[in-house]
PDB file of C-alpha atoms and ligand atoms in Angstrom:
ATOM      1  CA  MET A 275      99.086-158.070  87.490  1.00 82.00           C
ATOM      2  CA  SER A 276      99.385-156.829  83.762  1.00 88.00           C
ATOM      3  CA  HIS A 277     101.564-158.614  81.277  1.00 84.00           C
ATOM      4  CA  VAL A 278     103.802-155.578  81.330  1.00 89.00           C
ATOM      5  CA  GLU A 279     104.211-155.811  85.032  1.00 88.00           C
ATOM      6  CA  LYS A 280     104.499-159.676  85.002  1.00 87.00           C
ATOM      7  CA  ILE A 281     107.659-159.273  82.407  1.00 82.00           C
ATOM      8  CA  LEU A 282     109.087-156.419  84.337  1.00 81.00           C
ATOM      9  CA  ASP A 283     108.950-158.391  87.522  1.00 84.00           C
ATOM     10  CA  PHE A 284     110.642-161.193  85.465  1.00 79.00           C
ATOM     11  CA  GLN A 285     113.351-158.764  84.342  1.00 75.00           C
ATOM     12  CA  ALA A 286     113.967-157.290  87.760  1.00 76.00           C
ATOM     13  CA  GLN A 287     114.911-160.753  88.867  1.00 76.00           C
ATOM     14  CA  LEU A 288     117.414-160.985  85.999  1.00 69.00           C
ATOM     15  CA  LYS A 289     118.954-157.628  87.035  1.00 64.00           C
ATOM     16  CA  THR A 290     120.001-158.974  90.253  1.00 61.00           C
ATOM     17  CA  GLN A 291     120.846-162.166  89.046  1.00 56.00           C
ATOM     18  CA  GLU A 292     124.614-162.301  87.746  1.00 64.00           C
ATOM     19  CA  ASP A 293     123.748-165.703  86.303  1.00 67.00           C
ATOM     20  CA  ALA A 294     121.601-164.266  83.382  1.00 76.00           C
ATOM     21  CA  PHE A 295     125.116-163.264  82.108  1.00 84.00           C
ATOM     22  CA  PRO A 296     127.889-165.130  84.231  1.00 88.00           C
ATOM     23  CA  MET A 297     131.198-163.421  83.484  1.00 93.00           C
ATOM     24  CA  LEU A 298     134.005-165.481  82.365  1.00 95.00           C
ATOM     25  CA  ARG A 299     137.029-164.734  84.595  1.00 97.00           C
ATOM     26  CA  ILE A 300     140.014-166.993  84.890  1.00 98.00           C
ATOM     27  CA  LEU A 301     142.613-164.735  86.774  1.00 98.00           C
ATOM     28  CA  ASP A 302     141.899-162.207  89.612  1.00 97.00           C
ATOM     29  CA  GLU A 303     143.319-158.920  89.711  1.00 94.00           C
ATOM     30  CA  THR A 304     146.385-160.183  91.382  1.00 96.00           C
ATOM     31  CA  GLY A 305     147.128-162.758  88.660  1.00 94.00           C
ATOM     32  CA  LYS A 306     145.740-165.801  90.819  1.00 97.00           C
ATOM     33  CA  VAL A 307     143.873-168.523  88.947  1.00 98.00           C
ATOM     34  CA  VAL A 308     140.255-168.300  90.004  1.00 98.00           C
ATOM     35  CA  ASP A 309     138.809-170.691  87.405  1.00 97.00           C
ATOM     36  CA  THR A 310     140.978-173.860  86.912  1.00 96.00           C
ATOM     37  CA  ASP A 311     138.523-175.412  84.370  1.00 95.00           C
ATOM     38  CA  GLY A 312     138.812-172.233  82.159  1.00 95.00           C
ATOM     39  CA  GLU A 313     142.735-172.189  82.668  1.00 96.00           C
ATOM     40  CA  ARG A 314     142.806-175.783  81.411  1.00 96.00           C
ATOM     41  CA  LEU A 315     140.856-174.585  78.291  1.00 97.00           C
ATOM     42  CA  VAL A 316     143.420-171.784  77.408  1.00 97.00           C
ATOM     43  CA  ASN A 317     145.732-173.667  74.728  1.00 95.00           C
ATOM     44  CA  LEU A 318     148.656-171.260  74.986  1.00 97.00           C
ATOM     45  CA  SER A 319     152.240-172.246  75.163  1.00 97.00           C
ATOM     46  CA  ASP A 320     154.552-170.839  77.711  1.00 97.00           C
ATOM     47  CA  LYS A 321     156.382-169.171  74.663  1.00 98.00           C
ATOM     48  CA  GLU A 322     152.878-167.785  73.591  1.00 98.00           C
ATOM     49  CA  LEU A 323     152.196-166.492  76.908  1.00 97.00           C
ATOM     50  CA  VAL A 324     155.341-164.538  77.152  1.00 98.00           C
ATOM     51  CA  GLU A 325     154.553-163.318  73.662  1.00 98.00           C
ATOM     52  CA  LEU A 326     151.073-161.998  74.837  1.00 98.00           C
ATOM     53  CA  MET A 327     152.512-160.429  77.720  1.00 97.00           C
ATOM     54  CA  GLU A 328     155.181-158.586  75.484  1.00 98.00           C
ATOM     55  CA  ARG A 329     152.310-157.364  73.113  1.00 97.00           C
ATOM     56  CA  MET A 330     150.477-155.992  76.310  1.00 98.00           C
ATOM     57  CA  VAL A 331     153.690-154.302  77.525  1.00 98.00           C
ATOM     58  CA  PHE A 332     154.062-152.652  73.893  1.00 97.00           C
ATOM     59  CA  SER A 333     150.638-151.614  73.945  1.00 98.00           C
ATOM     60  CA  ARG A 334     151.195-149.940  77.456  1.00 98.00           C
ATOM     61  CA  THR A 335     154.225-148.410  76.065  1.00 98.00           C
ATOM     62  CA  LEU A 336     152.794-147.202  72.943  1.00 97.00           C
ATOM     63  CA  ASN A 337     150.040-145.622  75.143  1.00 97.00           C
ATOM     64  CA  ASP A 338     152.547-144.002  77.453  1.00 97.00           C
ATOM     65  CA  ARG A 339     154.630-142.444  74.557  1.00 96.00           C
ATOM     66  CA  SER A 340     151.776-141.443  72.717  1.00 96.00           C
ATOM     67  CA  THR A 341     150.317-139.507  75.656  1.00 96.00           C
ATOM     68  CA  LYS A 342     153.543-137.530  75.897  1.00 96.00           C
ATOM     69  CA  LEU A 343     153.733-136.768  72.332  1.00 95.00           C
ATOM     70  CA  ALA A 344     150.253-135.688  72.323  1.00 94.00           C
ATOM     71  CA  LYS A 345     150.990-133.501  75.166  1.00 94.00           C
ATOM     72  CA  GLN A 346     153.740-132.062  73.315  1.00 95.00           C
ATOM     73  CA  GLY A 347     151.446-131.181  70.489  1.00 93.00           C
ATOM     74  CA  ARG A 348     153.131-133.568  68.181  1.00 92.00           C
ATOM     75  CA  LEU A 349     150.401-136.061  67.709  1.00 92.00           C
ATOM     76  CA  GLY A 350     146.972-135.305  66.373  1.00 90.00           C
ATOM     77  CA  PHE A 351     144.102-137.331  67.626  1.00 90.00           C
ATOM     78  CA  PHE A 352     145.017-139.847  70.261  1.00 94.00           C
ATOM     79  CA  ALA A 353     142.595-142.065  72.275  1.00 96.00           C
ATOM     80  CA  PRO A 354     144.511-143.666  75.394  1.00 97.00           C
ATOM     81  CA  THR A 355     144.187-147.357  75.705  1.00 98.00           C
ATOM     82  CA  ILE A 356     145.819-147.591  79.358  1.00 98.00           C
ATOM     83  CA  GLY A 357     143.933-150.311  81.487  1.00 97.00           C
ATOM     84  CA  GLN A 358     142.615-152.018  78.140  1.00 98.00           C
ATOM     85  CA  GLU A 359     145.704-153.939  77.179  1.00 98.00           C
ATOM     86  CA  ALA A 360     144.090-157.230  77.968  1.00 98.00           C
ATOM     87  CA  SER A 361     140.587-156.518  76.237  1.00 98.00           C
ATOM     88  CA  GLN A 362     142.460-155.293  73.140  1.00 98.00           C
ATOM     89  CA  THR A 363     145.572-157.286  72.884  1.00 98.00           C
ATOM     90  CA  ALA A 364     144.577-160.496  74.328  1.00 98.00           C
ATOM     91  CA  THR A 365     141.294-160.662  72.419  1.00 98.00           C
ATOM     92  CA  SER A 366     142.955-159.881  69.190  1.00 98.00           C
ATOM     93  CA  TYR A 367     145.500-162.577  69.832  1.00 98.00           C
ATOM     94  CA  ALA A 368     142.986-165.211  69.131  1.00 98.00           C
ATOM     95  CA  PHE A 369     142.565-164.006  65.513  1.00 98.00           C
ATOM     96  CA  GLU A 370     144.301-164.891  62.341  1.00 97.00           C
ATOM     97  CA  SER A 371     146.081-162.580  59.776  1.00 96.00           C
ATOM     98  CA  GLU A 372     143.371-163.454  57.373  1.00 97.00           C
ATOM     99  CA  ASP A 373     140.554-162.404  59.860  1.00 98.00           C
ATOM    100  CA  TYR A 374     139.323-158.881  59.156  1.00 98.00           C
ATOM    101  CA  LEU A 375     139.559-156.243  61.719  1.00 98.00           C
ATOM    102  CA  LEU A 376     137.341-153.366  61.671  1.00 98.00           C
ATOM    103  CA  PRO A 377     138.515-150.951  64.352  1.00 97.00           C
ATOM    104  CA  GLY A 378     137.309-147.929  66.294  1.00 96.00           C
ATOM    105  CA  TYR A 379     139.373-144.911  66.990  1.00 96.00           C
ATOM    106  CA  ARG A 380     140.933-146.607  70.095  1.00 97.00           C
ATOM    107  CA  ASP A 381     141.913-149.657  68.502  1.00 97.00           C
ATOM    108  CA  MET A 382     145.405-148.707  67.249  1.00 96.00           C
ATOM    109  CA  PRO A 383     147.148-151.507  69.254  1.00 96.00           C
ATOM    110  CA  GLN A 384     145.208-154.117  67.528  1.00 97.00           C
ATOM    111  CA  MET A 385     146.055-152.717  64.063  1.00 97.00           C
ATOM    112  CA  ILE A 386     149.910-152.259  65.013  1.00 96.00           C
ATOM    113  CA  LEU A 387     150.051-156.037  66.354  1.00 93.00           C
ATOM    114  CA  LYS A 388     148.277-157.098  63.244  1.00 95.00           C
ATOM    115  CA  GLY A 389     151.007-155.468  61.082  1.00 96.00           C
ATOM    116  CA  LEU A 390     150.187-151.870  60.480  1.00 96.00           C
ATOM    117  CA  PRO A 391     153.769-149.975  60.569  1.00 95.00           C
ATOM    118  CA  ILE A 392     153.888-147.852  63.643  1.00 95.00           C
ATOM    119  CA  GLU A 393     154.506-144.561  61.582  1.00 95.00           C
ATOM    120  CA  LYS A 394     151.498-145.010  59.758  1.00 95.00           C
ATOM    121  CA  ALA A 395     149.445-145.273  63.040  1.00 94.00           C
ATOM    122  CA  PHE A 396     151.103-141.803  63.867  1.00 94.00           C
ATOM    123  CA  LEU A 397     150.273-140.635  60.366  1.00 95.00           C
ATOM    124  CA  TRP A 398     146.791-141.465  60.822  1.00 94.00           C
ATOM    125  CA  SER A 399     146.649-139.532  64.047  1.00 93.00           C
ATOM    126  CA  ARG A 400     147.898-136.431  62.154  1.00 92.00           C
ATOM    127  CA  GLY A 401     145.260-136.909  59.580  1.00 92.00           C
ATOM    128  CA  HIS A 402     147.748-137.770  56.723  1.00 94.00           C
ATOM    129  CA  GLN A 403     146.423-139.829  53.715  1.00 94.00           C
ATOM    130  CA  VAL A 404     149.161-142.364  53.873  1.00 95.00           C
ATOM    131  CA  GLY A 405     147.864-143.137  57.460  1.00 93.00           C
ATOM    132  CA  ASN A 406     144.602-144.566  55.893  1.00 93.00           C
ATOM    133  CA  GLU A 407     146.321-146.805  53.459  1.00 93.00           C
ATOM    134  CA  MET A 408     146.104-150.207  54.795  1.00 92.00           C
ATOM    135  CA  ASP A 409     147.474-152.078  51.799  1.00 89.00           C
ATOM    136  CA  ASP A 410     146.853-155.703  51.998  1.00 91.00           C
ATOM    137  CA  LEU A 411     146.361-155.817  55.725  1.00 95.00           C
ATOM    138  CA  GLN A 412     143.096-157.188  56.477  1.00 97.00           C
ATOM    139  CA  THR A 413     141.781-154.083  58.067  1.00 97.00           C
ATOM    140  CA  TRP A 414     140.310-150.595  57.364  1.00 93.00           C
ATOM    141  CA  MET A 415     141.208-147.100  58.793  1.00 91.00           C
ATOM    142  CA  PRO A 416     139.689-146.662  62.294  1.00 94.00           C
ATOM    143  CA  GLN A 417     136.189-145.612  62.248  1.00 93.00           C
ATOM    144  CA  ILE A 418     135.248-142.337  64.122  1.00 94.00           C
ATOM    145  CA  ILE A 419     131.643-142.622  63.632  1.00 96.00           C
ATOM    146  CA  ILE A 420     130.510-144.366  66.910  1.00 96.00           C
ATOM    147  CA  GLY A 421     129.098-147.836  66.003  1.00 95.00           C
ATOM    148  CA  ALA A 422     129.602-147.775  62.393  1.00 96.00           C
ATOM    149  CA  GLN A 423     132.139-150.582  62.390  1.00 97.00           C
ATOM    150  CA  HIS A 424     129.406-152.842  63.597  1.00 98.00           C
ATOM    151  CA  VAL A 425     127.560-152.342  60.099  1.00 98.00           C
ATOM    152  CA  LYS A 426     130.973-153.056  58.234  1.00 97.00           C
ATOM    153  CA  ALA A 427     131.809-156.162  60.328  1.00 98.00           C
ATOM    154  CA  ALA A 428     128.530-157.652  59.445  1.00 98.00           C
ATOM    155  CA  GLY A 429     129.087-157.036  55.689  1.00 98.00           C
ATOM    156  CA  VAL A 430     132.622-158.134  55.658  1.00 98.00           C
ATOM    157  CA  ALA A 431     131.642-161.295  57.573  1.00 98.00           C
ATOM    158  CA  LEU A 432     129.052-162.123  54.994  1.00 98.00           C
ATOM    159  CA  GLY A 433     131.458-161.567  52.210  1.00 98.00           C
ATOM    160  CA  LEU A 434     133.928-163.979  53.886  1.00 98.00           C
ATOM    161  CA  LYS A 435     131.297-166.475  54.102  1.00 98.00           C
ATOM    162  CA  LYS A 436     130.106-166.094  50.470  1.00 98.00           C
ATOM    163  CA  ARG A 437     133.695-166.650  49.392  1.00 97.00           C
ATOM    164  CA  GLY A 438     133.696-170.009  51.523  1.00 97.00           C
ATOM    165  CA  LYS A 439     136.640-168.491  53.692  1.00 97.00           C
ATOM    166  CA  ALA A 440     137.304-170.002  56.954  1.00 98.00           C
ATOM    167  CA  ASN A 441     137.805-166.568  58.687  1.00 98.00           C
ATOM    168  CA  VAL A 442     135.977-163.943  60.622  1.00 98.00           C
ATOM    169  CA  ALA A 443     135.394-160.089  60.816  1.00 98.00           C
ATOM    170  CA  TYR A 444     135.847-158.734  64.248  1.00 98.00           C
ATOM    171  CA  CYS A 445     135.222-155.034  65.479  1.00 98.00           C
ATOM    172  CA  TYR A 446     135.216-153.187  68.922  1.00 98.00           C
ATOM    173  CA  THR A 447     133.473-150.341  70.285  1.00 97.00           C
ATOM    174  CA  GLY A 448     132.603-148.986  73.641  1.00 97.00           C
ATOM    175  CA  ASP A 449     129.561-149.129  75.816  1.00 97.00           C
ATOM    176  CA  GLY A 450     128.269-145.848  74.437  1.00 97.00           C
ATOM    177  CA  GLY A 451     128.670-147.299  70.897  1.00 97.00           C
ATOM    178  CA  SER A 452     126.232-150.026  71.956  1.00 97.00           C
ATOM    179  CA  SER A 453     123.550-147.314  72.117  1.00 96.00           C
ATOM    180  CA  GLN A 454     123.740-146.449  68.576  1.00 96.00           C
ATOM    181  CA  GLY A 455     121.572-147.510  65.593  1.00 96.00           C
ATOM    182  CA  ASP A 456     124.482-149.058  63.677  1.00 97.00           C
ATOM    183  CA  PHE A 457     125.335-151.436  66.485  1.00 97.00           C
ATOM    184  CA  TYR A 458     121.928-153.071  66.329  1.00 97.00           C
ATOM    185  CA  GLU A 459     121.772-153.009  62.612  1.00 98.00           C
ATOM    186  CA  GLY A 460     125.175-154.724  62.447  1.00 98.00           C
ATOM    187  CA  LEU A 461     124.046-157.413  64.931  1.00 98.00           C
ATOM    188  CA  ASN A 462     120.931-157.808  63.524  1.00 98.00           C
ATOM    189  CA  PHE A 463     122.210-158.147  59.882  1.00 98.00           C
ATOM    190  CA  ALA A 464     124.840-160.621  61.047  1.00 98.00           C
ATOM    191  CA  GLY A 465     122.322-162.637  63.187  1.00 98.00           C
ATOM    192  CA  ALA A 466     119.803-162.944  59.992  1.00 98.00           C
ATOM    193  CA  TYR A 467     122.460-164.030  57.710  1.00 98.00           C
ATOM    194  CA  GLN A 468     124.717-166.104  60.413  1.00 98.00           C
ATOM    195  CA  ALA A 469     127.625-164.170  59.281  1.00 98.00           C
ATOM    196  CA  PRO A 470     130.798-164.863  60.880  1.00 98.00           C
ATOM    197  CA  ALA A 471     131.511-161.692  62.966  1.00 98.00           C
ATOM    198  CA  ILE A 472     132.705-161.385  66.422  1.00 98.00           C
ATOM    199  CA  PHE A 473     131.355-157.871  68.084  1.00 98.00           C
ATOM    200  CA  PHE A 474     133.194-156.633  71.070  1.00 98.00           C
ATOM    201  CA  ILE A 475     132.060-154.028  73.398  1.00 98.00           C
ATOM    202  CA  GLN A 476     134.493-152.719  75.649  1.00 97.00           C
ATOM    203  CA  ASN A 477     132.429-151.522  78.795  1.00 97.00           C
ATOM    204  CA  ASN A 478     134.233-149.011  80.811  1.00 97.00           C
ATOM    205  CA  GLY A 479     130.954-147.484  82.318  1.00 95.00           C
ATOM    206  CA  TYR A 480     131.507-144.070  80.468  1.00 96.00           C
ATOM    207  CA  ALA A 481     130.719-142.549  76.944  1.00 96.00           C
ATOM    208  CA  ILE A 482     133.168-139.770  77.287  1.00 95.00           C
ATOM    209  CA  SER A 483     131.486-138.348  80.605  1.00 93.00           C
ATOM    210  CA  THR A 484     128.107-139.948  80.215  1.00 95.00           C
ATOM    211  CA  PRO A 485     127.658-142.934  82.659  1.00 95.00           C
ATOM    212  CA  ARG A 486     126.243-146.154  81.283  1.00 92.00           C
ATOM    213  CA  LYS A 487     123.018-145.728  83.296  1.00 91.00           C
ATOM    214  CA  LEU A 488     122.249-142.429  81.571  1.00 95.00           C
ATOM    215  CA  GLN A 489     122.775-143.771  78.073  1.00 91.00           C
ATOM    216  CA  THR A 490     120.842-146.988  78.302  1.00 91.00           C
ATOM    217  CA  ALA A 491     118.337-148.649  80.433  1.00 87.00           C
ATOM    218  CA  ALA A 492     119.388-151.936  79.482  1.00 85.00           C
ATOM    219  CA  PRO A 493     120.564-154.028  82.650  1.00 78.00           C
ATOM    220  CA  HIS A 494     123.270-155.866  80.611  1.00 84.00           C
ATOM    221  CA  LEU A 495     124.851-154.619  77.292  1.00 93.00           C
ATOM    222  CA  ALA A 496     125.158-158.230  76.374  1.00 92.00           C
ATOM    223  CA  ALA A 497     121.461-158.598  76.572  1.00 89.00           C
ATOM    224  CA  LYS A 498     121.479-156.307  73.405  1.00 92.00           C
ATOM    225  CA  GLY A 499     122.987-159.038  71.157  1.00 93.00           C
ATOM    226  CA  TRP A 500     120.619-161.801  72.853  1.00 88.00           C
ATOM    227  CA  THR A 501     117.604-159.846  71.487  1.00 89.00           C
ATOM    228  CA  ALA A 502     118.983-160.259  67.948  1.00 94.00           C
ATOM    229  CA  GLY A 503     119.569-164.002  68.435  1.00 95.00           C
ATOM    230  CA  VAL A 504     123.270-163.540  68.716  1.00 96.00           C
ATOM    231  CA  PRO A 505     125.139-165.683  71.524  1.00 95.00           C
ATOM    232  CA  SER A 506     126.361-162.997  73.884  1.00 95.00           C
ATOM    233  CA  ILE A 507     128.908-163.192  76.648  1.00 94.00           C
ATOM    234  CA  VAL A 508     130.305-161.225  79.331  1.00 95.00           C
ATOM    235  CA  ILE A 509     134.035-161.448  80.338  1.00 96.00           C
ATOM    236  CA  ASP A 510     136.592-159.786  82.669  1.00 97.00           C
ATOM    237  CA  GLY A 511     138.182-157.343  80.177  1.00 98.00           C
ATOM    238  CA  MET A 512     141.007-156.925  82.714  1.00 98.00           C
ATOM    239  CA  ASP A 513     141.909-160.705  82.583  1.00 98.00           C
ATOM    240  CA  PRO A 514     143.905-161.809  79.369  1.00 98.00           C
ATOM    241  CA  LEU A 515     143.318-165.425  79.764  1.00 98.00           C
ATOM    242  CA  ALA A 516     139.639-164.737  79.698  1.00 98.00           C
ATOM    243  CA  CYS A 517     139.808-162.387  76.887  1.00 98.00           C
ATOM    244  CA  TYR A 518     141.810-164.846  74.766  1.00 98.00           C
ATOM    245  CA  LEU A 519     139.725-167.872  75.640  1.00 98.00           C
ATOM    246  CA  ALA A 520     136.389-166.132  74.827  1.00 98.00           C
ATOM    247  CA  SER A 521     137.633-164.769  71.744  1.00 98.00           C
ATOM    248  CA  GLN A 522     139.105-168.043  70.641  1.00 98.00           C
ATOM    249  CA  GLN A 523     135.818-169.960  71.419  1.00 97.00           C
ATOM    250  CA  ALA A 524     133.914-167.128  69.591  1.00 98.00           C
ATOM    251  CA  ARG A 525     136.051-167.541  66.576  1.00 98.00           C
ATOM    252  CA  ASP A 526     135.699-171.391  66.370  1.00 97.00           C
ATOM    253  CA  TRP A 527     132.065-170.863  66.820  1.00 97.00           C
ATOM    254  CA  ALA A 528     131.763-168.419  63.885  1.00 98.00           C
ATOM    255  CA  VAL A 529     134.094-170.307  61.630  1.00 97.00           C
ATOM    256  CA  SER A 530     132.144-173.330  62.002  1.00 97.00           C
ATOM    257  CA  GLY A 531     129.174-171.623  60.407  1.00 96.00           C
ATOM    258  CA  ARG A 532     126.940-171.194  63.599  1.00 97.00           C
ATOM    259  CA  GLY A 533     126.810-167.378  63.181  1.00 97.00           C
ATOM    260  CA  PRO A 534     128.014-164.316  65.112  1.00 98.00           C
ATOM    261  CA  VAL A 535     128.941-163.630  68.610  1.00 98.00           C
ATOM    262  CA  LEU A 536     128.774-160.582  70.935  1.00 98.00           C
ATOM    263  CA  ILE A 537     131.442-160.452  73.615  1.00 98.00           C
ATOM    264  CA  GLU A 538     131.163-157.544  76.482  1.00 97.00           C
ATOM    265  CA  ALA A 539     134.269-156.899  78.085  1.00 97.00           C
ATOM    266  CA  LEU A 540     134.216-155.149  81.402  1.00 96.00           C
ATOM    267  CA  VAL A 541     137.148-152.886  81.430  1.00 97.00           C
ATOM    268  CA  GLU A 542     138.727-149.973  83.389  1.00 96.00           C
ATOM    269  CA  ARG A 543     140.283-147.249  81.511  1.00 95.00           C
ATOM    270  CA  PHE A 544     143.037-145.489  83.698  1.00 95.00           C
ATOM    271  CA  GLY A 545     143.181-142.392  81.589  1.00 90.00           C
ATOM    272  CA  PRO A 546     141.089-139.661  79.859  1.00 93.00           C
ATOM    273  CA  HIS A 547     138.550-140.326  76.946  1.00 95.00           C
ATOM    274  CA  SER A 548     140.950-138.563  74.468  1.00 93.00           C
ATOM    275  CA  MET A 549     143.763-136.151  74.695  1.00 90.00           C
ATOM    276  CA  SER A 550     141.750-133.406  73.481  1.00 84.00           C
TER     277      SER A 550
HETATM  278  C1  TPP B 616     127.867-140.860  65.615  1.00 67.57           C
HETATM  279  C2  TPP B 616     128.801-140.391  66.546  1.00 67.57           C
HETATM  280  N1  TPP B 616     128.206-139.646  67.608  1.00 67.57           N
HETATM  281  C3  TPP B 616     128.983-138.886  68.556  1.00 67.57           C
HETATM  282  C4  TPP B 616     130.497-139.019  68.598  1.00 67.57           C
HETATM  283  C5  TPP B 616     131.312-138.157  69.418  1.00 67.57           C
HETATM  284  N2  TPP B 616     131.838-139.127  70.312  1.00 67.57           N
HETATM  285  C6  TPP B 616     133.083-139.475  70.130  1.00 67.57           C
HETATM  286  S1  TPP B 616     133.570-140.537  71.291  1.00 67.57           S
HETATM  287  C7  TPP B 616     132.071-140.642  72.025  1.00 67.57           C
HETATM  288  C8  TPP B 616     131.708-141.438  73.219  1.00 67.57           C
HETATM  289  C9  TPP B 616     132.052-143.009  72.945  1.00 67.57           C
HETATM  290  O1  TPP B 616     131.801-143.719  74.092  1.00 67.57           O
HETATM  291  P1  TPP B 616     132.004-145.354  73.845  1.00 67.57           P
HETATM  292  O2  TPP B 616     131.355-145.809  72.868  1.00 67.57           O
HETATM  293  O3  TPP B 616     131.789-145.725  75.288  1.00 67.57           O
HETATM  294  O4  TPP B 616     133.804-145.681  73.776  1.00 67.57           O
HETATM  295  P2  TPP B 616     134.972-145.274  74.427  1.00 67.57           P
HETATM  296  O5  TPP B 616     135.582-144.090  73.669  1.00 67.57           O
HETATM  297  O6  TPP B 616     134.848-145.006  75.837  1.00 67.57           O
HETATM  298  O7  TPP B 616     135.722-146.416  74.134  1.00 67.57           O
HETATM  299  C10 TPP B 616     131.265-139.989  71.247  1.00 67.57           C
HETATM  300  C11 TPP B 616     129.936-139.392  71.613  1.00 67.57           C
HETATM  301  C12 TPP B 616     130.935-139.673  67.230  1.00 67.57           C
HETATM  302  N3  TPP B 616     132.237-139.797  66.801  1.00 67.57           N
HETATM  303  N4  TPP B 616     129.984-140.224  66.399  1.00 67.57           N
END
């Protein structure tokens, strides 16, 4: 057996073994606790849990209203978020206001919950300049170039580290974004400099209409971080508690000076790629 065959044989075993990247899941789809140890680690009070729920409902409502406005021709660009309430809102709930968000075009809920006035979100959608002004909010305008926010996150994270801040930079992309060069560059740079960056992949299985299997031969998207020496974890992106806990632990890891983390959230989107 050649070395290539040997390694392929080894990798074939990993492909079928879920324990290569075990998925963190605390709640099942009915809301039942399936991981009591994980649940115990979630340090949210009842009040905070209610607030998190309210934020997810806000995100769903924003999606529904925006979809209607887009159909009436009253919004410009709009990328639906329905189904991704946990992977967007519950992940970002773990970050602090001085942490820096580098969003993609689908990440308006995280920006509004960080403090962006809702009218600015709508102005951004219409291409109005004021919609691009983030004032002193620790974020930038959403990135349309797929994957580019990973390079920015690595750079901002390094800046935070050099300034001695106990903060992180965090960014989101889709599964398709993880096939872009910028994605790898950002991970590699952050890994090399141990920059406090948290990279999210929201894997819904499709880049517009291209299924994941046609855009990468990688058996796990999380494995892409592992090759850059970046701890990489897989979570159930439909489970708000798993989303929160993984993000909080990743933040703790990065803030303590141990470098970046990649989180692959497995999600379902119950809507189209965009309203166009
Ligand atoms: C560099 C670049 N190439 C192509 C596009 C066109 N484009 C917009 S969205 C998209 C698919 C992205 O899919 P994915 O990363 O899975 O994210 P999702 O929108 O599903 O969250 C593409 C190819 C782009 N915006 N930028």
